[in-house]
Amino acid sequence: MPRPSRASRSAGPSGEPSGGSGGEPAAEARRAGPLIVTEDLALLDDLLRLCAAAGAEPEVHHTVPENRASWADAPLVLVGDDAAARCRGAARRQGVMLVGRDRDDPDVWRRAVEIGADCVLRLPDAESWLVDRIADAAEGVGRQALTVGVIGGRGGAGASTLACALALAAARTGRRTLLLDGDPLGGGLDVLLGGERAEGRRWPDFAASKGRVAGGALEESLPSVRGLRVLSWDRGDSVLVPPEAMRSVLAAARRRGGVVVVDLPRRVDAAVTEALAQLDLGLLVVPGELRAVAAAHRVASLAGMVLSDLRVVVRGPYAPGLDEQWVADALRLPLAGELPHDPGLLPALDTGVPPGSDARGPLGRFCAEFWERALTPEGAS
């Protein structure tokens, strides 16, 4: 049986991570992966491919490594069924998996018991499941990001403005922050933030994403603008996010922890439904006028079919007889807050100043107070 050229080697083939995030990601994106024990080169090639798809860099040996820490500290141990006999006597630990291809091997479970394996995997049937487990182990399974979606109750309600301001305010707290532009017809949140020339990938690069997208690779591939990562649109003609891509990309963003803010269009198509399903909280931005309330009622009815926690943000000035509580009561939604009228907002936007960049302005103060409530256990519940 041929062996790898060295008894121990680090394997991290270049190539595109799962979901088309593309290129060789930065060092943080490709994290320490599983320990692979095999000298079956065909099986090794498959396992290396799955590790690359998960954004993880494995350590490879053909037998139990002499350095006991390599076995004990690896997030996962993938033992090829050719190497099971050589792994007898290794320290028992969780996260050991016996991997092979022969579905008709009657002794596979006996070998699994001998090495203390948690499970037996057969490729290619278990590939998708194994990629998820490798990515979970490499990225960690900490607390997911608090994910807030912003939707306009009517056209021009200011949802994109609020989404950008919320993301900037979250980034100012030092939290990992990602702003996701879910509205292909909105003109691009990177433009609103003044980052349209920032290098990084945009939505068309992820349009073919399916299955698992590595969270670290996603984050490192996106433009960094004003202390946060932004997934927006390029200036091309593509205006379609397949629902599978929305599901995969947003799930990857959430696994990184911190805060994710999603700017959503008023229509609820398949991709928007996927985004709504992953939100912790939705904010419906409604100007204080009767026609806006009527339009917002339709949006709330559609979004509420998927999103269980939808709250209203009311924006002044108000039509006669209306106030923020009246609007919330009319929509039968909890009131998340009143966004005060800011006469200096539009002139600032015209000069390229991103919304909410002034932490002391009305919009900046509103967002800071929102996160102060939302980022506590009581406020998030």
Short mmCIF file of C-alpha atoms in Angstrom, two decimals:
data_model
loop_
_atom_site.label_atom_id
_atom_site.label_comp_id
_atom_site.label_asym_id
_atom_site.label_seq_id
_atom_site.Cartn_x
_atom_site.Cartn_y
_atom_site.Cartn_z
CA MET A 1 0.00 0.00 0.00
CA PRO A 2 1.55 3.35 -1.00
CA ARG A 3 2.08 5.96 1.66
CA PRO A 4 2.22 9.74 1.65
CA SER A 5 5.68 10.98 0.92
CA ARG A 6 6.20 11.88 4.59
CA ALA A 7 4.95 10.16 7.71
CA SER A 8 3.35 13.43 8.74
CA ARG A 9 2.47 16.35 6.55
CA SER A 10 0.24 19.38 6.59
CA ALA A 11 -2.29 19.40 3.79
CA GLY A 12 -4.01 22.53 2.62
CA PRO A 13 -4.56 22.41 -1.14
CA SER A 14 -5.40 25.68 -2.73
CA GLY A 15 -8.68 26.05 -4.51
CA GLU A 16 -12.10 27.50 -4.10
CA PRO A 17 -13.95 26.93 -0.85
CA SER A 18 -17.44 25.50 -0.95
CA GLY A 19 -20.03 27.93 -2.20
CA GLY A 20 -17.75 29.74 -4.63
CA SER A 21 -16.22 32.16 -2.18
CA GLY A 22 -13.20 31.81 -4.39
CA GLY A 23 -9.45 31.92 -4.27
CA GLU A 24 -7.18 31.07 -1.40
CA PRO A 25 -8.62 32.80 1.67
CA ALA A 26 -6.55 34.62 4.23
CA ALA A 27 -4.94 32.73 7.07
CA GLU A 28 -7.79 33.26 9.51
CA ALA A 29 -10.31 31.84 7.04
CA ARG A 30 -8.65 28.45 6.76
CA ARG A 31 -8.56 27.16 10.33
CA ALA A 32 -7.04 24.16 12.00
CA GLY A 33 -8.92 21.14 10.76
CA PRO A 34 -9.15 17.47 11.60
CA LEU A 35 -6.42 14.90 12.06
CA ILE A 36 -6.54 12.44 9.14
CA VAL A 37 -5.02 8.99 9.62
CA THR A 38 -4.77 6.94 6.42
CA GLU A 39 -2.35 5.75 3.79
CA ASP A 40 -5.08 5.13 1.21
CA LEU A 41 -4.22 7.92 -1.23
CA ALA A 42 -7.60 7.85 -2.98
CA LEU A 43 -9.41 8.20 0.35
CA LEU A 44 -6.94 10.88 1.41
CA ASP A 45 -7.67 12.90 -1.72
CA ASP A 46 -11.39 12.76 -0.95
CA LEU A 47 -10.88 13.84 2.65
CA LEU A 48 -8.59 16.71 1.63
CA ARG A 49 -11.22 17.88 -0.83
CA LEU A 50 -13.89 17.85 1.88
CA CYS A 51 -11.61 19.75 4.26
CA ALA A 52 -11.02 22.39 1.59
CA ALA A 53 -14.77 22.70 1.09
CA ALA A 54 -15.16 23.29 4.84
CA GLY A 55 -12.38 25.89 4.91
CA ALA A 56 -10.22 23.73 7.19
CA GLU A 57 -6.57 22.66 6.92
CA PRO A 58 -5.99 19.12 8.22
CA GLU A 59 -2.96 17.36 9.63
CA VAL A 60 -2.23 14.04 7.90
CA HIS A 61 -0.51 10.93 9.30
CA HIS A 62 -0.41 7.32 8.20
CA THR A 63 -0.60 6.06 11.80
CA VAL A 64 -1.27 7.47 15.26
CA PRO A 65 1.12 10.44 15.56
CA GLU A 66 3.98 10.20 18.03
CA ASN A 67 3.00 13.60 19.37
CA ARG A 68 0.04 12.65 21.55
CA ALA A 69 -1.30 16.22 21.47
CA SER A 70 -1.99 15.88 17.74
CA TRP A 71 -4.41 13.05 18.49
CA ALA A 72 -5.87 14.51 21.68
CA ASP A 73 -6.27 18.13 20.61
CA ALA A 74 -7.52 17.81 17.03
CA PRO A 75 -11.13 19.01 16.67
CA LEU A 76 -11.93 15.77 14.80
CA VAL A 77 -10.03 12.57 14.00
CA LEU A 78 -10.85 10.91 10.68
CA VAL A 79 -9.44 7.38 10.57
CA GLY A 80 -9.42 5.60 7.23
CA ASP A 81 -10.67 2.03 7.51
CA ASP A 82 -7.26 0.94 6.14
CA ALA A 83 -5.62 2.45 9.26
CA ALA A 84 -7.99 1.23 11.97
CA ALA A 85 -5.70 -1.59 13.07
CA ARG A 86 -2.81 0.85 13.50
CA CYS A 87 -4.97 3.07 15.76
CA ARG A 88 -5.75 0.38 18.33
CA GLY A 89 -4.54 1.45 21.74
CA ALA A 90 -4.75 5.17 21.01
CA ALA A 91 -6.20 7.25 23.82
CA ARG A 92 -9.99 7.20 23.82
CA ARG A 93 -11.59 10.52 22.96
CA GLN A 94 -14.71 11.94 21.38
CA GLY A 95 -14.81 13.00 17.77
CA VAL A 96 -13.18 9.94 16.20
CA MET A 97 -14.81 8.80 12.95
CA LEU A 98 -14.02 5.72 10.90
CA VAL A 99 -14.20 6.57 7.19
CA GLY A 100 -14.18 4.31 4.17
CA ARG A 101 -16.03 3.28 1.01
CA ASP A 102 -16.84 -0.42 1.34
CA ARG A 103 -20.52 -0.69 2.26
CA ASP A 104 -20.38 -4.48 2.50
CA ASP A 105 -17.54 -4.80 5.01
CA PRO A 106 -18.92 -6.98 7.85
CA ASP A 107 -16.09 -6.12 10.25
CA VAL A 108 -16.34 -2.33 10.05
CA TRP A 109 -18.29 -1.94 13.29
CA ARG A 110 -15.89 -4.17 15.18
CA ARG A 111 -12.99 -1.99 14.07
CA ALA A 112 -14.93 1.12 15.01
CA VAL A 113 -15.46 -0.19 18.53
CA GLU A 114 -11.79 -1.12 18.84
CA ILE A 115 -10.66 2.47 18.21
CA GLY A 116 -13.54 4.11 20.09
CA ALA A 117 -15.05 5.72 16.99
CA ASP A 118 -18.24 7.73 17.43
CA CYS A 119 -19.56 6.69 14.05
CA VAL A 120 -18.81 4.97 10.75
CA LEU A 121 -18.97 7.01 7.55
CA ARG A 122 -19.15 5.73 4.00
CA LEU A 123 -18.16 7.98 1.11
CA PRO A 124 -19.50 9.40 -1.08
CA ASP A 125 -22.89 9.09 0.68
CA ALA A 126 -21.76 10.91 3.82
CA GLU A 127 -19.78 13.69 2.12
CA SER A 128 -22.25 16.52 2.74
CA TRP A 129 -22.72 15.55 6.39
CA LEU A 130 -18.96 15.26 6.92
CA VAL A 131 -18.25 18.69 5.39
CA ASP A 132 -20.67 20.20 7.91
CA ARG A 133 -19.02 18.40 10.82
CA ILE A 134 -15.52 19.43 9.71
CA ALA A 135 -16.60 23.05 9.34
CA ASP A 136 -18.35 23.03 12.72
CA ALA A 137 -15.25 21.65 14.39
CA ALA A 138 -12.86 24.04 12.64
CA GLU A 139 -14.96 27.17 13.12
CA GLY A 140 -16.20 26.29 16.57
CA VAL A 141 -19.81 26.05 17.61
CA GLY A 142 -20.05 29.19 19.68
CA ARG A 143 -22.99 31.53 19.90
CA GLN A 144 -24.40 32.51 16.53
CA ALA A 145 -24.62 36.12 15.44
CA LEU A 146 -27.59 38.19 16.51
CA THR A 147 -29.25 38.61 13.12
CA VAL A 148 -31.50 41.62 12.51
CA GLY A 149 -33.39 42.27 9.30
CA VAL A 150 -34.64 45.69 8.19
CA ILE A 151 -37.62 46.06 5.83
CA GLY A 152 -39.28 49.19 4.50
CA GLY A 153 -43.00 49.54 5.10
CA ARG A 154 -43.23 51.44 1.83
CA GLY A 155 -40.85 52.60 -0.85
CA GLY A 156 -38.45 55.22 0.43
CA ALA A 157 -39.14 54.42 4.07
CA GLY A 158 -35.45 54.47 4.93
CA ALA A 159 -34.78 50.78 5.52
CA SER A 160 -31.37 50.80 3.81
CA THR A 161 -30.40 53.93 5.71
CA LEU A 162 -31.32 52.29 9.02
CA ALA A 163 -29.58 49.01 8.10
CA CYS A 164 -26.31 50.82 7.37
CA ALA A 165 -26.57 52.91 10.52
CA LEU A 166 -27.26 49.84 12.66
CA ALA A 167 -24.24 48.05 11.20
CA LEU A 168 -21.96 51.03 11.82
CA ALA A 169 -23.22 51.34 15.39
CA ALA A 170 -22.64 47.63 16.05
CA ALA A 171 -19.11 47.87 14.65
CA ARG A 172 -18.40 50.80 16.96
CA THR A 173 -19.05 48.51 19.93
CA GLY A 174 -16.16 46.31 18.78
CA ARG A 175 -18.35 43.40 17.74
CA ARG A 176 -17.74 41.43 14.56
CA THR A 177 -20.30 42.93 12.17
CA LEU A 178 -21.49 41.90 8.74
CA LEU A 179 -23.97 43.90 6.64
CA LEU A 180 -25.79 41.85 4.02
CA ASP A 181 -27.56 43.59 1.14
CA GLY A 182 -30.63 41.51 0.30
CA ASP A 183 -32.16 44.07 -2.07
CA PRO A 184 -30.69 43.79 -5.58
CA LEU A 185 -32.61 46.83 -6.78
CA GLY A 186 -31.55 49.09 -3.94
CA GLY A 187 -28.43 50.52 -5.57
CA GLY A 188 -25.89 48.80 -3.33
CA LEU A 189 -25.19 49.29 0.36
CA ASP A 190 -21.48 49.53 -0.40
CA VAL A 191 -22.27 52.75 -2.31
CA LEU A 192 -24.25 54.11 0.64
CA LEU A 193 -21.26 53.42 2.88
CA GLY A 194 -18.79 54.91 0.41
CA GLY A 195 -17.13 51.53 -0.20
CA GLU A 196 -18.03 50.80 -3.82
CA ARG A 197 -14.33 50.69 -4.73
CA ALA A 198 -13.34 48.44 -1.84
CA GLU A 199 -11.86 45.16 -2.98
CA GLY A 200 -13.77 42.00 -2.27
CA ARG A 201 -16.51 39.77 -3.52
CA ARG A 202 -20.10 40.75 -4.23
CA TRP A 203 -23.35 38.81 -4.48
CA PRO A 204 -22.86 37.57 -8.09
CA ASP A 205 -19.75 35.70 -6.89
CA PHE A 206 -21.97 33.66 -4.54
CA ALA A 207 -24.91 33.07 -6.84
CA ALA A 208 -24.01 29.40 -7.34
CA SER A 209 -23.50 28.70 -3.64
CA LYS A 210 -25.11 25.52 -2.37
CA GLY A 211 -24.59 23.50 0.76
CA ARG A 212 -21.96 24.57 3.26
CA VAL A 213 -20.08 27.86 2.86
CA ALA A 214 -17.11 28.27 5.20
CA GLY A 215 -17.79 31.23 7.49
CA GLY A 216 -14.16 32.27 7.78
CA ALA A 217 -13.60 32.19 4.03
CA LEU A 218 -16.78 34.19 3.48
CA GLU A 219 -15.77 36.89 5.94
CA GLU A 220 -12.25 37.24 4.59
CA SER A 221 -13.48 37.47 0.99
CA LEU A 222 -15.86 40.41 1.57
CA PRO A 223 -14.98 44.11 1.34
CA SER A 224 -14.07 45.72 4.64
CA VAL A 225 -15.71 49.13 4.94
CA ARG A 226 -15.59 51.34 8.05
CA GLY A 227 -14.87 48.48 10.42
CA LEU A 228 -17.42 45.99 9.11
CA ARG A 229 -17.77 43.46 6.31
CA VAL A 230 -20.27 44.16 3.54
CA LEU A 231 -21.89 41.76 1.10
CA SER A 232 -23.50 43.94 -1.53
CA TRP A 233 -23.98 44.05 -5.31
CA ASP A 234 -21.62 44.89 -8.11
CA ARG A 235 -22.55 47.30 -10.84
CA GLY A 236 -23.48 44.51 -13.28
CA ASP A 237 -26.89 43.36 -14.46
CA SER A 238 -27.31 40.37 -12.14
CA VAL A 239 -30.25 40.88 -9.76
CA LEU A 240 -30.93 37.31 -8.68
CA VAL A 241 -29.98 35.56 -5.46
CA PRO A 242 -31.09 31.91 -5.61
CA PRO A 243 -32.70 30.81 -2.35
CA GLU A 244 -30.00 28.15 -1.86
CA ALA A 245 -27.32 30.83 -2.05
CA MET A 246 -29.12 33.08 0.44
CA ARG A 247 -29.55 30.16 2.83
CA SER A 248 -25.90 29.07 2.63
CA VAL A 249 -24.30 32.51 2.75
CA LEU A 250 -26.44 33.86 5.59
CA ALA A 251 -25.93 30.68 7.63
CA ALA A 252 -22.16 31.04 7.18
CA ALA A 253 -22.29 34.68 8.26
CA ARG A 254 -24.29 33.80 11.38
CA ARG A 255 -21.85 31.08 12.44
CA ARG A 256 -19.10 33.69 12.81
CA GLY A 257 -20.92 35.28 15.74
CA GLY A 258 -21.25 38.96 16.53
CA VAL A 259 -23.93 40.86 14.63
CA VAL A 260 -25.43 40.41 11.15
CA VAL A 261 -27.68 43.12 9.71
CA VAL A 262 -29.75 42.26 6.62
CA ASP A 263 -31.34 44.90 4.39
CA LEU A 264 -34.39 43.28 2.79
CA PRO A 265 -36.69 44.34 -0.04
CA ARG A 266 -40.43 44.76 0.44
CA ARG A 267 -41.26 41.81 -1.79
CA VAL A 268 -41.12 38.35 -0.23
CA ASP A 269 -39.75 35.90 -2.80
CA ALA A 270 -38.03 32.58 -2.21
CA ALA A 271 -34.65 34.16 -1.38
CA VAL A 272 -36.18 36.69 1.00
CA THR A 273 -38.12 33.87 2.68
CA GLU A 274 -34.83 32.07 3.31
CA ALA A 275 -33.41 35.23 4.88
CA LEU A 276 -36.49 35.85 7.02
CA ALA A 277 -36.28 32.28 8.34
CA GLN A 278 -32.81 32.98 9.80
CA LEU A 279 -33.55 36.34 11.43
CA ASP A 280 -33.71 36.70 15.18
CA LEU A 281 -35.56 39.98 14.86
CA GLY A 282 -37.13 42.02 12.07
CA LEU A 283 -37.55 45.80 12.02
CA LEU A 284 -40.29 47.28 9.81
CA VAL A 285 -39.55 50.94 9.07
CA VAL A 286 -42.74 52.96 8.68
CA PRO A 287 -43.05 56.72 8.13
CA GLY A 288 -45.72 58.41 10.25
CA GLU A 289 -48.37 58.76 7.56
CA LEU A 290 -51.59 56.90 6.75
CA ARG A 291 -50.59 55.63 3.30
CA ALA A 292 -47.33 54.28 4.72
CA VAL A 293 -49.23 52.44 7.44
CA ALA A 294 -51.57 50.91 4.84
CA ALA A 295 -48.64 49.76 2.70
CA ALA A 296 -46.74 48.48 5.74
CA HIS A 297 -49.69 46.33 6.76
CA ARG A 298 -49.28 44.27 3.56
CA VAL A 299 -45.53 43.93 4.06
CA ALA A 300 -46.01 42.90 7.69
CA SER A 301 -48.58 40.27 6.72
CA LEU A 302 -46.20 38.65 4.22
CA ALA A 303 -43.08 38.85 6.41
CA GLY A 304 -45.00 37.67 9.47
CA MET A 305 -45.81 34.39 7.76
CA VAL A 306 -42.12 33.45 8.18
CA LEU A 307 -40.71 35.78 10.85
CA SER A 308 -42.09 35.36 14.34
CA ASP A 309 -40.52 38.51 15.87
CA LEU A 310 -41.32 41.57 13.76
CA ARG A 311 -41.27 45.02 15.38
CA VAL A 312 -41.99 48.46 13.99
CA VAL A 313 -39.65 51.45 13.86
CA VAL A 314 -41.67 54.60 13.24
CA ARG A 315 -40.03 57.52 11.46
CA GLY A 316 -41.16 61.11 11.85
CA PRO A 317 -42.41 63.64 10.99
CA TYR A 318 -46.02 62.60 11.60
CA ALA A 319 -49.27 63.35 9.87
CA PRO A 320 -51.81 65.15 12.08
CA GLY A 321 -53.23 62.88 14.77
CA LEU A 322 -50.52 60.21 14.44
CA ASP A 323 -47.67 59.28 16.71
CA GLU A 324 -45.38 56.26 17.03
CA GLN A 325 -47.69 54.31 19.33
CA TRP A 326 -50.67 54.89 17.05
CA VAL A 327 -48.71 53.46 14.11
CA ALA A 328 -47.59 50.42 16.11
CA ASP A 329 -51.12 49.79 17.36
CA ALA A 330 -52.55 50.12 13.84
CA LEU A 331 -50.09 47.50 12.59
CA ARG A 332 -50.55 45.31 15.69
CA LEU A 333 -46.80 45.11 16.10
CA PRO A 334 -44.51 45.81 19.06
CA LEU A 335 -42.89 49.23 18.92
CA ALA A 336 -39.09 48.96 18.60
CA GLY A 337 -38.65 52.72 18.80
CA GLU A 338 -39.15 56.09 17.21
CA LEU A 339 -36.63 57.26 14.66
CA PRO A 340 -36.62 61.04 15.07
CA HIS A 341 -36.66 63.33 12.08
CA ASP A 342 -33.13 64.34 11.14
CA PRO A 343 -33.10 67.32 8.76
CA GLY A 344 -29.38 66.99 8.24
CA LEU A 345 -29.47 63.38 7.05
CA LEU A 346 -30.15 63.92 3.33
CA PRO A 347 -27.59 66.73 2.93
CA ALA A 348 -25.01 64.52 4.65
CA LEU A 349 -25.78 61.61 2.31
CA ASP A 350 -25.43 63.92 -0.70
CA THR A 351 -21.89 64.74 0.41
CA GLY A 352 -20.95 61.06 0.85
CA VAL A 353 -21.30 60.81 4.63
CA PRO A 354 -22.70 57.35 5.51
CA PRO A 355 -25.92 57.28 7.54
CA GLY A 356 -25.33 56.94 11.25
CA SER A 357 -21.62 57.64 11.05
CA ASP A 358 -22.08 60.42 13.59
CA ALA A 359 -22.61 58.52 16.84
CA ARG A 360 -23.99 61.69 18.47
CA GLY A 361 -26.58 62.43 15.80
CA PRO A 362 -30.24 61.37 16.07
CA LEU A 363 -29.75 58.27 13.92
CA GLY A 364 -26.51 57.26 15.64
CA ARG A 365 -28.08 57.63 19.09
CA PHE A 366 -31.13 55.62 18.07
CA CYS A 367 -28.94 52.75 16.83
CA ALA A 368 -26.71 52.78 19.90
CA GLU A 369 -29.75 52.58 22.17
CA PHE A 370 -31.22 49.79 20.05
CA TRP A 371 -28.10 47.63 20.36
CA GLU A 372 -27.82 48.38 24.06
CA ARG A 373 -31.24 46.78 24.50
CA ALA A 374 -30.95 44.04 21.87
CA LEU A 375 -27.52 42.75 22.88
CA THR A 376 -28.58 41.96 26.44
CA PRO A 377 -30.28 38.63 27.18
CA GLU A 378 -33.41 40.44 28.31
CA GLY A 379 -33.57 42.64 25.23
CA ALA A 380 -32.96 39.82 22.77
CA SER A 381 -35.65 37.59 24.25
#
